[in-house]
Amino acid sequence: MKQSAPARIEYLRVENYRALKQVEIKNITPVTALLGPNGSGKSTFFDVFAFLSECFEFGLRRAWDRRGRAKELKTRGSDGPIVIEIKYRETGFPIITYHLAVDEHRGAPVVVEEWLQWRRGRHGKPFRFLDYREGHGRAISGELPDEQDNRLEIPLKSSDLIAVNALGQFADHPRVGALRDFITGWYVSYFSVDDTRGQPEAGPQERLSRTGDNLANVIQYLIEQHPDRLERIFNVLRARVPRVESVLADPMPDGRLLLQIKDAPFEHPILARFASDGTLKMLAYLVLLYDPNLPSFIGIEEPENFLHPRLLPELGEECRAASERGQLLVTTHSPFFVNALRPEELRVLYRDEAGYTQTVRAADIPGVVEFMGAGASLGHLWMEGRFGLGDPLVNQGAPSRTRRQRPRG
């Protein structure tokens, strides 16, 4: 049975979120990578998705408080609310826009504005089928809003509640529920190699945790439920890491789960805590990317850490293959990973003279497409300084539109 196409984010706008004073990204691709020097805003962009995901999973107050509240979250000198706006597309539906604006009143976070809208037809007017301000607003029932405005007043218990999260739990609001399911299904990774070395309590688990501390549990789940998928993971791992034969997840008498890795020349496997960092991290990435029920959105931060540079283009291709079932956002400093990308998939970040993050698509940087047409690789162009920005040793600034370089040869 053919799996339906996943929902895709096509547009992101952020205002007043730390260094992201006013940034938008259009035409977001299934695989999108963020490249830039330290402090350019890559991790902040990454955290926007983590913040929104945590708002839906744990509530606005918790996501707000753990980031230092308005004092640490809002752009310095900014009076307006934090705004996150995404446009996404589901199969069979027009582009849907979700807008969330959050501020702080008397030390507590408040949803000052939240709405969902789409256009009726190609040239129709935008129609908001959910519209809320500080816990008060209206939402429409049913799968497809009709021409009549039959939105109902449905007050929320508190002004810090996300309306989509609250109403999306009820069958009367299927479109709202679809967005809620979409965002709660996001996976924003904060892999820790040390965490993957642990010995968790035995028991299969379907989804890898954000830190990877349940890697053994997911291996156990794949052994029991998806052995063919696990064998595919092992085949790729064997090709990437010489001599690895298999990975074992065995329950211990005390109820813990022991993760072991067996090398081909040796009779006995070694404990995961003695395996190399790169082996464990590559295994964790493959388990994530080959998930039988891949998350609709995956964020991976700096996958190059602990991995051999020659493995990174292959990891980039694994990300592209996974993007047929989900959407991926990757932050990176690695030219080797960038070499696996297309110009439209790479966004270069830099700080402007005022200190705020700006972004440029690599395909829009003068000369990049021409160089690649002549056989150049994207990562090598960056390392040679052909982007004109994103270099920590050079003053930052947008590339000149009039200064076009010609490919050599």
mmCIF file of C-alpha atoms in Angstrom:
data_model
loop_
_atom_site.group_PDB
_atom_site.id
_atom_site.type_symbol
_atom_site.label_atom_id
_atom_site.label_comp_id
_atom_site.label_asym_id
_atom_site.label_seq_id
_atom_site.Cartn_x
_atom_site.Cartn_y
_atom_site.Cartn_z
ATOM 1 C CA MET A 1 0.000 0.000 0.000
ATOM 2 C CA LYS A 2 1.446 3.331 -1.071
ATOM 3 C CA GLN A 3 1.996 5.780 1.783
ATOM 4 C CA SER A 4 0.322 9.172 1.357
ATOM 5 C CA ALA A 5 2.616 12.156 0.903
ATOM 6 C CA PRO A 6 3.580 13.802 4.209
ATOM 7 C CA ALA A 7 2.654 17.347 5.117
ATOM 8 C CA ARG A 8 5.389 19.774 4.062
ATOM 9 C CA ILE A 9 6.424 23.136 5.456
ATOM 10 C CA GLU A 10 6.939 25.533 2.544
ATOM 11 C CA TYR A 11 7.437 28.843 4.342
ATOM 12 C CA LEU A 12 8.666 30.110 7.711
ATOM 13 C CA ARG A 13 8.587 33.604 9.171
ATOM 14 C CA VAL A 14 10.047 34.470 12.562
ATOM 15 C CA GLU A 15 10.048 37.778 14.418
ATOM 16 C CA ASN A 16 11.676 38.817 17.692
ATOM 17 C CA TYR A 17 13.081 35.387 18.563
ATOM 18 C CA ARG A 18 16.545 36.130 19.940
ATOM 19 C CA ALA A 19 18.786 37.102 16.979
ATOM 20 C CA LEU A 20 15.951 36.424 14.530
ATOM 21 C CA LYS A 21 14.469 39.897 14.572
ATOM 22 C CA GLN A 22 12.692 39.517 11.228
ATOM 23 C CA VAL A 23 13.532 36.561 9.002
ATOM 24 C CA GLU A 24 11.573 34.554 6.478
ATOM 25 C CA ILE A 25 12.421 31.501 4.391
ATOM 26 C CA LYS A 26 10.408 30.804 1.257
ATOM 27 C CA ASN A 27 10.233 27.702 -0.927
ATOM 28 C CA ILE A 28 11.501 25.348 1.773
ATOM 29 C CA THR A 29 12.668 22.066 0.260
ATOM 30 C CA PRO A 30 12.181 18.514 1.644
ATOM 31 C CA VAL A 31 15.829 18.643 2.754
ATOM 32 C CA THR A 32 17.023 22.029 4.000
ATOM 33 C CA ALA A 33 20.463 22.723 5.480
ATOM 34 C CA LEU A 34 21.543 25.809 7.408
ATOM 35 C CA LEU A 35 25.170 26.855 7.018
ATOM 36 C CA GLY A 36 27.002 29.677 8.720
ATOM 37 C CA PRO A 37 29.747 30.598 11.186
ATOM 38 C CA ASN A 38 29.403 30.223 14.931
ATOM 39 C CA GLY A 39 26.903 32.720 16.290
ATOM 40 C CA SER A 40 25.168 33.262 12.945
ATOM 41 C CA GLY A 41 21.824 31.946 14.221
ATOM 42 C CA LYS A 42 21.748 28.305 13.089
ATOM 43 C CA SER A 43 20.982 26.940 16.540
ATOM 44 C CA THR A 44 18.391 29.661 17.075
ATOM 45 C CA PHE A 45 16.594 28.682 13.867
ATOM 46 C CA PHE A 46 16.776 25.081 14.993
ATOM 47 C CA ASP A 47 15.331 26.048 18.377
ATOM 48 C CA VAL A 48 12.321 27.750 16.784
ATOM 49 C CA PHE A 49 11.087 24.327 15.706
ATOM 50 C CA ALA A 50 11.977 22.815 19.084
ATOM 51 C CA PHE A 51 10.112 25.637 20.871
ATOM 52 C CA LEU A 52 6.967 25.188 18.797
ATOM 53 C CA SER A 53 7.100 21.422 19.222
ATOM 54 C CA GLU A 54 7.513 21.737 23.004
ATOM 55 C CA CYS A 55 4.637 24.225 23.186
ATOM 56 C CA PHE A 56 2.382 21.526 21.761
ATOM 57 C CA GLU A 57 3.880 18.652 23.726
ATOM 58 C CA PHE A 58 4.387 20.235 27.162
ATOM 59 C CA GLY A 59 2.598 23.586 27.015
ATOM 60 C CA LEU A 60 3.671 27.163 26.326
ATOM 61 C CA ARG A 61 4.615 27.966 29.921
ATOM 62 C CA ARG A 62 7.139 25.143 30.182
ATOM 63 C CA ALA A 63 8.715 25.873 26.780
ATOM 64 C CA TRP A 64 8.838 29.586 27.672
ATOM 65 C CA ASP A 65 10.307 29.150 31.155
ATOM 66 C CA ARG A 66 13.037 26.686 30.172
ATOM 67 C CA ARG A 67 14.385 29.236 27.668
ATOM 68 C CA GLY A 68 14.690 32.033 30.201
ATOM 69 C CA ARG A 69 11.318 33.723 29.534
ATOM 70 C CA ALA A 70 11.043 37.012 27.661
ATOM 71 C CA LYS A 71 14.329 38.329 29.053
ATOM 72 C CA GLU A 72 16.304 35.674 27.155
ATOM 73 C CA LEU A 73 13.887 34.785 24.362
ATOM 74 C CA LYS A 74 12.848 38.114 22.886
ATOM 75 C CA THR A 75 15.101 40.101 20.592
ATOM 76 C CA ARG A 76 16.985 42.802 22.489
ATOM 77 C CA GLY A 77 15.198 46.130 22.311
ATOM 78 C CA SER A 78 12.090 44.605 20.774
ATOM 79 C CA ASP A 79 8.645 45.690 21.976
ATOM 80 C CA GLY A 80 6.527 43.350 19.849
ATOM 81 C CA PRO A 81 5.623 39.717 20.477
ATOM 82 C CA ILE A 82 7.522 36.701 19.259
ATOM 83 C CA VAL A 83 5.915 35.611 15.993
ATOM 84 C CA ILE A 84 6.221 32.210 14.354
ATOM 85 C CA GLU A 85 4.324 31.691 11.112
ATOM 86 C CA ILE A 86 4.475 28.610 8.921
ATOM 87 C CA LYS A 87 2.800 27.710 5.664
ATOM 88 C CA TYR A 88 2.404 24.017 5.059
ATOM 89 C CA ARG A 89 0.670 21.779 2.582
ATOM 90 C CA GLU A 90 -1.280 18.567 3.113
ATOM 91 C CA THR A 91 -2.279 16.235 0.311
ATOM 92 C CA GLY A 92 -5.670 17.256 -1.073
ATOM 93 C CA PHE A 93 -5.793 20.639 0.666
ATOM 94 C CA PRO A 94 -4.674 24.171 -0.186
ATOM 95 C CA ILE A 95 -1.704 25.745 1.579
ATOM 96 C CA ILE A 96 -2.580 26.362 5.224
ATOM 97 C CA THR A 97 -1.023 29.214 7.198
ATOM 98 C CA TYR A 98 -0.502 28.896 10.952
ATOM 99 C CA HIS A 99 0.325 32.084 12.858
ATOM 100 C CA LEU A 100 1.348 32.195 16.525
ATOM 101 C CA ALA A 101 2.288 35.354 18.422
ATOM 102 C CA VAL A 102 3.427 35.070 22.039
ATOM 103 C CA ASP A 103 4.364 37.731 24.578
ATOM 104 C CA GLU A 104 4.776 38.092 28.328
ATOM 105 C CA HIS A 105 2.296 39.859 30.601
ATOM 106 C CA ARG A 106 3.160 40.302 34.270
ATOM 107 C CA GLY A 107 5.822 37.631 34.069
ATOM 108 C CA ALA A 108 3.638 34.993 32.407
ATOM 109 C CA PRO A 109 3.512 33.957 28.743
ATOM 110 C CA VAL A 110 0.358 34.833 26.806
ATOM 111 C CA VAL A 111 -0.847 33.816 23.365
ATOM 112 C CA VAL A 112 -1.619 37.285 22.050
ATOM 113 C CA GLU A 113 -2.681 36.040 18.612
ATOM 114 C CA GLU A 114 -3.182 32.664 16.967
ATOM 115 C CA TRP A 115 -4.911 31.797 13.734
ATOM 116 C CA LEU A 116 -5.210 29.217 10.972
ATOM 117 C CA GLN A 117 -6.273 30.172 7.480
ATOM 118 C CA TRP A 118 -6.387 29.064 3.854
ATOM 119 C CA ARG A 119 -7.689 30.489 0.601
ATOM 120 C CA ARG A 120 -10.918 29.297 -0.984
ATOM 121 C CA GLY A 121 -9.776 28.538 -4.503
ATOM 122 C CA ARG A 122 -6.723 29.875 -6.326
ATOM 123 C CA HIS A 123 -7.812 33.520 -6.138
ATOM 124 C CA GLY A 124 -10.195 33.396 -3.192
ATOM 125 C CA LYS A 125 -9.926 35.473 -0.055
ATOM 126 C CA PRO A 126 -8.064 34.062 2.966
ATOM 127 C CA PHE A 127 -10.489 32.419 5.383
ATOM 128 C CA ARG A 128 -9.554 32.005 9.050
ATOM 129 C CA PHE A 129 -11.159 28.883 10.390
ATOM 130 C CA LEU A 130 -9.464 29.410 13.759
ATOM 131 C CA ASP A 131 -8.887 32.863 15.234
ATOM 132 C CA TYR A 132 -7.905 33.468 18.884
ATOM 133 C CA ARG A 133 -6.537 36.216 21.103
ATOM 134 C CA GLU A 134 -5.574 35.677 24.745
ATOM 135 C CA GLY A 135 -7.789 32.638 25.197
ATOM 136 C CA HIS A 136 -10.852 34.006 23.390
ATOM 137 C CA GLY A 137 -11.853 33.335 19.809
ATOM 138 C CA ARG A 138 -13.716 31.216 17.313
ATOM 139 C CA ALA A 139 -13.158 27.990 15.446
ATOM 140 C CA ILE A 140 -15.128 26.235 12.744
ATOM 141 C CA SER A 141 -16.225 22.613 12.834
ATOM 142 C CA GLY A 142 -16.084 20.160 9.983
ATOM 143 C CA GLU A 143 -13.496 19.023 7.457
ATOM 144 C CA LEU A 144 -13.948 21.783 4.855
ATOM 145 C CA PRO A 145 -15.077 25.305 5.745
ATOM 146 C CA ASP A 146 -18.038 26.324 3.588
ATOM 147 C CA GLU A 147 -18.944 29.763 2.328
ATOM 148 C CA GLN A 148 -20.944 30.556 5.434
ATOM 149 C CA ASP A 149 -19.196 31.811 8.522
ATOM 150 C CA ASN A 150 -20.372 29.313 11.099
ATOM 151 C CA ARG A 151 -17.426 29.623 13.435
ATOM 152 C CA LEU A 152 -18.339 29.110 17.069
ATOM 153 C CA GLU A 153 -17.090 30.958 20.135
ATOM 154 C CA ILE A 154 -15.085 28.469 22.211
ATOM 155 C CA PRO A 155 -13.248 30.115 25.121
ATOM 156 C CA LEU A 156 -10.102 28.518 26.513
ATOM 157 C CA LYS A 157 -9.419 28.103 30.224
ATOM 158 C CA SER A 158 -6.245 30.177 30.156
ATOM 159 C CA SER A 159 -4.569 32.762 27.953
ATOM 160 C CA ASP A 160 -1.380 30.687 27.815
ATOM 161 C CA LEU A 161 -3.099 27.743 26.105
ATOM 162 C CA ILE A 162 -2.405 27.033 22.439
ATOM 163 C CA ALA A 163 -5.842 26.904 20.764
ATOM 164 C CA VAL A 164 -4.727 24.418 18.080
ATOM 165 C CA ASN A 165 -3.386 22.115 20.763
ATOM 166 C CA ALA A 166 -6.539 22.374 22.886
ATOM 167 C CA LEU A 167 -9.185 22.122 20.158
ATOM 168 C CA GLY A 168 -7.211 19.698 18.000
ATOM 169 C CA GLN A 169 -7.968 16.905 20.462
ATOM 170 C CA PHE A 170 -11.648 16.904 19.498
ATOM 171 C CA ALA A 171 -13.219 15.241 16.470
ATOM 172 C CA ASP A 172 -15.271 18.377 15.720
ATOM 173 C CA HIS A 173 -12.119 20.115 14.449
ATOM 174 C CA PRO A 174 -10.380 17.689 12.066
ATOM 175 C CA ARG A 175 -8.300 20.323 10.252
ATOM 176 C CA VAL A 176 -7.123 21.783 13.556
ATOM 177 C CA GLY A 177 -6.410 18.263 14.755
ATOM 178 C CA ALA A 178 -4.352 17.553 11.633
ATOM 179 C CA LEU A 179 -2.050 20.494 12.437
ATOM 180 C CA ARG A 180 -1.794 19.398 16.055
ATOM 181 C CA ASP A 181 -0.813 15.882 14.999
ATOM 182 C CA PHE A 182 1.639 17.305 12.472
ATOM 183 C CA ILE A 183 3.501 19.435 15.015
ATOM 184 C CA THR A 184 3.400 16.950 17.899
ATOM 185 C CA GLY A 185 4.936 14.432 15.508
ATOM 186 C CA TRP A 186 8.010 16.580 14.893
ATOM 187 C CA TYR A 187 11.366 15.155 15.944
ATOM 188 C CA VAL A 188 14.071 17.657 16.885
ATOM 189 C CA SER A 189 17.258 15.763 17.689
ATOM 190 C CA TYR A 190 19.771 16.573 20.398
ATOM 191 C CA PHE A 191 21.821 13.388 20.119
ATOM 192 C CA SER A 192 24.330 12.704 22.855
ATOM 193 C CA VAL A 193 26.761 9.863 22.194
ATOM 194 C CA ASP A 194 27.201 9.370 25.935
ATOM 195 C CA ASP A 195 23.457 8.848 26.314
ATOM 196 C CA THR A 196 23.438 6.092 23.677
ATOM 197 C CA ARG A 197 25.936 4.148 25.801
ATOM 198 C CA GLY A 198 23.511 3.743 28.703
ATOM 199 C CA GLN A 199 21.666 0.621 29.821
ATOM 200 C CA PRO A 200 17.952 1.548 29.872
ATOM 201 C CA GLU A 201 15.194 -0.609 31.286
ATOM 202 C CA ALA A 202 14.271 -3.423 28.914
ATOM 203 C CA GLY A 203 11.241 -3.007 26.704
ATOM 204 C CA PRO A 204 10.733 -2.190 23.028
ATOM 205 C CA GLN A 205 10.151 1.454 22.041
ATOM 206 C CA GLU A 206 9.079 2.617 18.586
ATOM 207 C CA ARG A 207 10.654 6.079 18.410
ATOM 208 C CA LEU A 208 14.190 7.178 19.154
ATOM 209 C CA SER A 209 14.310 9.779 21.914
ATOM 210 C CA ARG A 210 15.712 13.212 21.207
ATOM 211 C CA THR A 211 18.953 12.419 23.031
ATOM 212 C CA GLY A 212 19.208 8.836 21.760
ATOM 213 C CA ASP A 213 19.249 7.364 25.275
ATOM 214 C CA ASN A 214 16.738 4.652 24.275
ATOM 215 C CA LEU A 215 18.704 3.406 21.259
ATOM 216 C CA ALA A 216 18.822 -0.111 22.700
ATOM 217 C CA ASN A 217 15.037 -0.109 23.191
ATOM 218 C CA VAL A 218 14.432 0.878 19.562
ATOM 219 C CA ILE A 219 16.839 -1.818 18.368
ATOM 220 C CA GLN A 220 14.831 -4.308 20.468
ATOM 221 C CA TYR A 221 11.603 -3.053 18.862
ATOM 222 C CA LEU A 222 13.038 -3.442 15.366
ATOM 223 C CA ILE A 223 14.295 -6.940 16.159
ATOM 224 C CA GLU A 224 10.792 -7.961 17.247
ATOM 225 C CA GLN A 225 8.596 -6.016 14.811
ATOM 226 C CA HIS A 226 10.662 -4.993 11.778
ATOM 227 C CA PRO A 227 13.610 -7.387 11.332
ATOM 228 C CA ASP A 228 13.823 -6.644 7.600
ATOM 229 C CA ARG A 229 14.128 -2.917 8.301
ATOM 230 C CA LEU A 230 16.815 -3.600 10.902
ATOM 231 C CA GLU A 231 18.761 -5.722 8.430
ATOM 232 C CA ARG A 232 18.686 -2.806 5.965
ATOM 233 C CA ILE A 233 20.122 -0.584 8.701
ATOM 234 C CA PHE A 234 22.856 -3.137 9.399
ATOM 235 C CA ASN A 235 23.695 -3.403 5.702
ATOM 236 C CA VAL A 236 24.196 0.366 5.484
ATOM 237 C CA LEU A 237 26.142 0.419 8.758
ATOM 238 C CA ARG A 238 28.447 -2.365 7.507
ATOM 239 C CA ALA A 239 29.140 -0.340 4.372
ATOM 240 C CA ARG A 240 29.917 2.773 6.439
ATOM 241 C CA VAL A 241 31.829 1.184 9.340
ATOM 242 C CA PRO A 242 34.184 -1.622 8.292
ATOM 243 C CA ARG A 243 34.021 -4.924 10.195
ATOM 244 C CA VAL A 244 30.721 -4.261 11.996
ATOM 245 C CA GLU A 245 28.706 -7.456 11.733
ATOM 246 C CA SER A 246 25.611 -6.924 13.898
ATOM 247 C CA VAL A 247 24.090 -5.021 16.798
ATOM 248 C CA LEU A 248 22.467 -6.861 19.689
ATOM 249 C CA ALA A 249 19.995 -5.680 22.333
ATOM 250 C CA ASP A 250 19.759 -8.306 25.092
ATOM 251 C CA PRO A 251 17.662 -8.074 28.294
ATOM 252 C CA MET A 252 19.659 -8.580 31.496
ATOM 253 C CA PRO A 253 18.441 -10.381 34.656
ATOM 254 C CA ASP A 254 18.095 -7.041 36.498
ATOM 255 C CA GLY A 255 15.674 -5.705 33.843
ATOM 256 C CA ARG A 256 18.103 -3.479 31.987
ATOM 257 C CA LEU A 257 18.819 -3.700 28.276
ATOM 258 C CA LEU A 258 22.356 -4.328 27.102
ATOM 259 C CA LEU A 259 23.386 -2.902 23.713
ATOM 260 C CA GLN A 260 26.314 -4.732 22.133
ATOM 261 C CA ILE A 261 28.153 -4.415 18.825
ATOM 262 C CA LYS A 262 29.810 -7.415 17.191
ATOM 263 C CA ASP A 263 32.781 -7.030 14.876
ATOM 264 C CA ALA A 264 33.192 -9.651 12.157
ATOM 265 C CA PRO A 265 36.651 -10.989 13.090
ATOM 266 C CA PHE A 266 35.778 -11.612 16.744
ATOM 267 C CA GLU A 267 33.597 -14.197 18.426
ATOM 268 C CA HIS A 268 32.223 -12.042 21.228
ATOM 269 C CA PRO A 269 30.542 -8.622 20.880
ATOM 270 C CA ILE A 270 31.648 -5.562 22.818
ATOM 271 C CA LEU A 271 29.437 -3.415 25.019
ATOM 272 C CA ALA A 272 28.147 -0.238 23.387
ATOM 273 C CA ARG A 273 29.875 1.871 25.994
ATOM 274 C CA PHE A 274 33.204 0.684 24.579
ATOM 275 C CA ALA A 275 32.250 1.235 20.913
ATOM 276 C CA SER A 276 33.531 4.236 18.981
ATOM 277 C CA ASP A 277 31.600 7.510 19.090
ATOM 278 C CA GLY A 278 31.253 7.516 15.319
ATOM 279 C CA THR A 279 29.840 3.994 15.176
ATOM 280 C CA LEU A 280 27.162 4.761 17.756
ATOM 281 C CA LYS A 281 26.225 8.063 16.173
ATOM 282 C CA MET A 282 25.968 6.584 12.682
ATOM 283 C CA LEU A 283 23.832 3.759 14.082
ATOM 284 C CA ALA A 284 21.532 6.270 15.809
ATOM 285 C CA TYR A 285 21.120 8.335 12.632
ATOM 286 C CA LEU A 286 20.322 5.251 10.569
ATOM 287 C CA VAL A 287 17.773 4.052 13.126
ATOM 288 C CA LEU A 288 16.150 7.489 12.938
ATOM 289 C CA LEU A 289 16.189 7.820 9.141
ATOM 290 C CA TYR A 290 14.960 4.255 8.563
ATOM 291 C CA ASP A 291 12.145 4.553 11.115
ATOM 292 C CA PRO A 292 9.176 2.558 9.710
ATOM 293 C CA ASN A 293 6.921 5.427 10.781
ATOM 294 C CA LEU A 294 9.200 8.353 10.001
ATOM 295 C CA PRO A 295 8.364 11.652 11.772
ATOM 296 C CA SER A 296 6.816 14.268 9.495
ATOM 297 C CA PHE A 297 9.610 16.696 10.382
ATOM 298 C CA ILE A 298 13.136 15.911 11.592
ATOM 299 C CA GLY A 299 15.713 18.383 12.847
ATOM 300 C CA ILE A 300 19.355 17.292 13.099
ATOM 301 C CA GLU A 301 22.019 19.584 14.511
ATOM 302 C CA GLU A 302 25.618 19.286 13.263
ATOM 303 C CA PRO A 303 25.643 15.624 12.179
ATOM 304 C CA GLU A 304 29.349 15.876 11.330
ATOM 305 C CA ASN A 305 30.393 15.631 14.991
ATOM 306 C CA PHE A 306 32.256 12.320 15.620
ATOM 307 C CA LEU A 307 31.780 11.130 12.021
ATOM 308 C CA HIS A 308 34.554 10.629 9.476
ATOM 309 C CA PRO A 309 34.340 13.356 6.791
ATOM 310 C CA ARG A 310 34.052 10.789 3.993
ATOM 311 C CA LEU A 311 30.863 9.409 5.557
ATOM 312 C CA LEU A 312 29.074 12.748 5.436
ATOM 313 C CA PRO A 313 28.127 12.833 1.724
ATOM 314 C CA GLU A 314 26.619 9.355 2.183
ATOM 315 C CA LEU A 315 24.710 10.580 5.238
ATOM 316 C CA GLY A 316 23.448 13.465 3.115
ATOM 317 C CA GLU A 317 22.113 10.967 0.603
ATOM 318 C CA GLU A 318 20.436 9.008 3.405
ATOM 319 C CA CYS A 319 18.744 12.248 4.445
ATOM 320 C CA ARG A 320 17.557 12.830 0.879
ATOM 321 C CA ALA A 321 16.112 9.314 0.669
ATOM 322 C CA ALA A 322 14.305 9.821 3.987
ATOM 323 C CA SER A 323 12.895 13.145 2.742
ATOM 324 C CA GLU A 324 10.544 11.218 0.466
ATOM 325 C CA ARG A 325 8.654 10.243 3.640
ATOM 326 C CA GLY A 326 9.345 13.262 5.849
ATOM 327 C CA GLN A 327 10.995 16.685 5.909
ATOM 328 C CA LEU A 328 14.494 17.328 7.241
ATOM 329 C CA LEU A 329 16.243 20.420 8.600
ATOM 330 C CA VAL A 330 19.986 20.099 9.228
ATOM 331 C CA THR A 331 22.479 22.574 10.648
ATOM 332 C CA THR A 332 26.089 22.022 9.635
ATOM 333 C CA HIS A 333 29.633 23.358 9.436
ATOM 334 C CA SER A 334 30.828 20.584 7.165
ATOM 335 C CA PRO A 335 31.717 21.158 3.497
ATOM 336 C CA PHE A 336 31.566 17.370 3.052
ATOM 337 C CA PHE A 337 27.906 17.262 4.063
ATOM 338 C CA VAL A 338 27.213 20.375 1.959
ATOM 339 C CA ASN A 339 28.695 18.570 -1.054
ATOM 340 C CA ALA A 340 25.663 16.262 -1.013
ATOM 341 C CA LEU A 341 23.260 19.202 -1.337
ATOM 342 C CA ARG A 342 21.754 21.176 -4.183
ATOM 343 C CA PRO A 343 21.954 24.994 -4.191
ATOM 344 C CA GLU A 344 18.232 25.382 -3.526
ATOM 345 C CA GLU A 345 18.551 23.154 -0.438
ATOM 346 C CA LEU A 346 21.201 25.264 1.306
ATOM 347 C CA ARG A 347 20.552 28.450 3.275
ATOM 348 C CA VAL A 348 23.542 30.530 4.317
ATOM 349 C CA LEU A 349 23.153 32.499 7.532
ATOM 350 C CA TYR A 350 25.038 35.621 8.573
ATOM 351 C CA ARG A 351 24.670 38.564 10.939
ATOM 352 C CA ASP A 352 23.968 42.015 9.499
ATOM 353 C CA GLU A 353 25.546 45.225 10.788
ATOM 354 C CA ALA A 354 22.840 45.566 13.449
ATOM 355 C CA GLY A 355 23.663 42.074 14.743
ATOM 356 C CA TYR A 356 20.544 40.314 13.483
ATOM 357 C CA THR A 357 20.456 37.067 11.532
ATOM 358 C CA GLN A 358 19.831 37.176 7.803
ATOM 359 C CA THR A 359 19.650 34.286 5.369
ATOM 360 C CA VAL A 360 20.390 33.797 1.670
ATOM 361 C CA ARG A 361 19.644 30.743 -0.446
ATOM 362 C CA ALA A 362 22.822 29.384 -2.035
ATOM 363 C CA ALA A 363 21.026 29.191 -5.394
ATOM 364 C CA ASP A 364 20.552 32.988 -5.236
ATOM 365 C CA ILE A 365 24.229 33.789 -4.591
ATOM 366 C CA PRO A 366 25.795 35.123 -7.815
ATOM 367 C CA GLY A 367 27.941 32.569 -9.603
ATOM 368 C CA VAL A 368 27.065 29.493 -7.500
ATOM 369 C CA VAL A 369 24.752 27.830 -10.013
ATOM 370 C CA GLU A 370 27.181 28.579 -12.852
ATOM 371 C CA PHE A 371 30.111 27.097 -10.935
ATOM 372 C CA MET A 372 28.151 23.943 -10.179
ATOM 373 C CA GLY A 373 27.157 23.686 -13.812
ATOM 374 C CA ALA A 374 30.871 23.613 -14.607
ATOM 375 C CA GLY A 375 31.369 20.688 -12.211
ATOM 376 C CA ALA A 376 32.120 22.376 -8.887
ATOM 377 C CA SER A 377 30.834 21.008 -5.557
ATOM 378 C CA LEU A 378 28.790 23.187 -3.242
ATOM 379 C CA GLY A 379 30.907 22.556 -0.152
ATOM 380 C CA HIS A 380 34.135 23.301 -1.989
ATOM 381 C CA LEU A 381 32.692 26.569 -3.332
ATOM 382 C CA TRP A 382 31.925 27.599 0.227
ATOM 383 C CA MET A 383 35.419 26.709 1.460
ATOM 384 C CA GLU A 384 36.950 28.681 -1.420
ATOM 385 C CA GLY A 385 35.010 31.766 -0.343
ATOM 386 C CA ARG A 386 32.785 31.808 -3.433
ATOM 387 C CA PHE A 387 29.653 32.467 -1.380
ATOM 388 C CA GLY A 388 30.879 35.890 -0.290
ATOM 389 C CA LEU A 389 29.413 35.304 3.183
ATOM 390 C CA GLY A 390 29.214 32.672 5.882
ATOM 391 C CA ASP A 391 32.987 32.792 6.426
ATOM 392 C CA PRO A 392 34.018 33.379 10.085
ATOM 393 C CA LEU A 393 37.332 34.926 8.976
ATOM 394 C CA VAL A 394 35.708 37.525 6.720
ATOM 395 C CA ASN A 395 33.402 40.402 7.589
ATOM 396 C CA GLN A 396 29.818 39.321 7.095
ATOM 397 C CA GLY A 397 27.418 40.864 4.630
ATOM 398 C CA ALA A 398 25.093 39.982 1.806
ATOM 399 C CA PRO A 399 26.769 39.086 -1.501
ATOM 400 C CA SER A 400 26.705 41.749 -4.134
ATOM 401 C CA ARG A 401 24.137 41.180 -6.845
ATOM 402 C CA THR A 402 26.307 42.982 -9.346
ATOM 403 C CA ARG A 403 29.549 41.136 -8.640
ATOM 404 C CA ARG A 404 29.125 37.896 -10.604
ATOM 405 C CA GLN A 405 32.002 35.462 -10.750
ATOM 406 C CA ARG A 406 32.531 33.163 -13.705
ATOM 407 C CA PRO A 407 33.434 29.520 -13.312
ATOM 408 C CA ARG A 408 36.993 28.599 -14.103
ATOM 409 C CA GLY A 409 37.720 26.312 -17.027
#
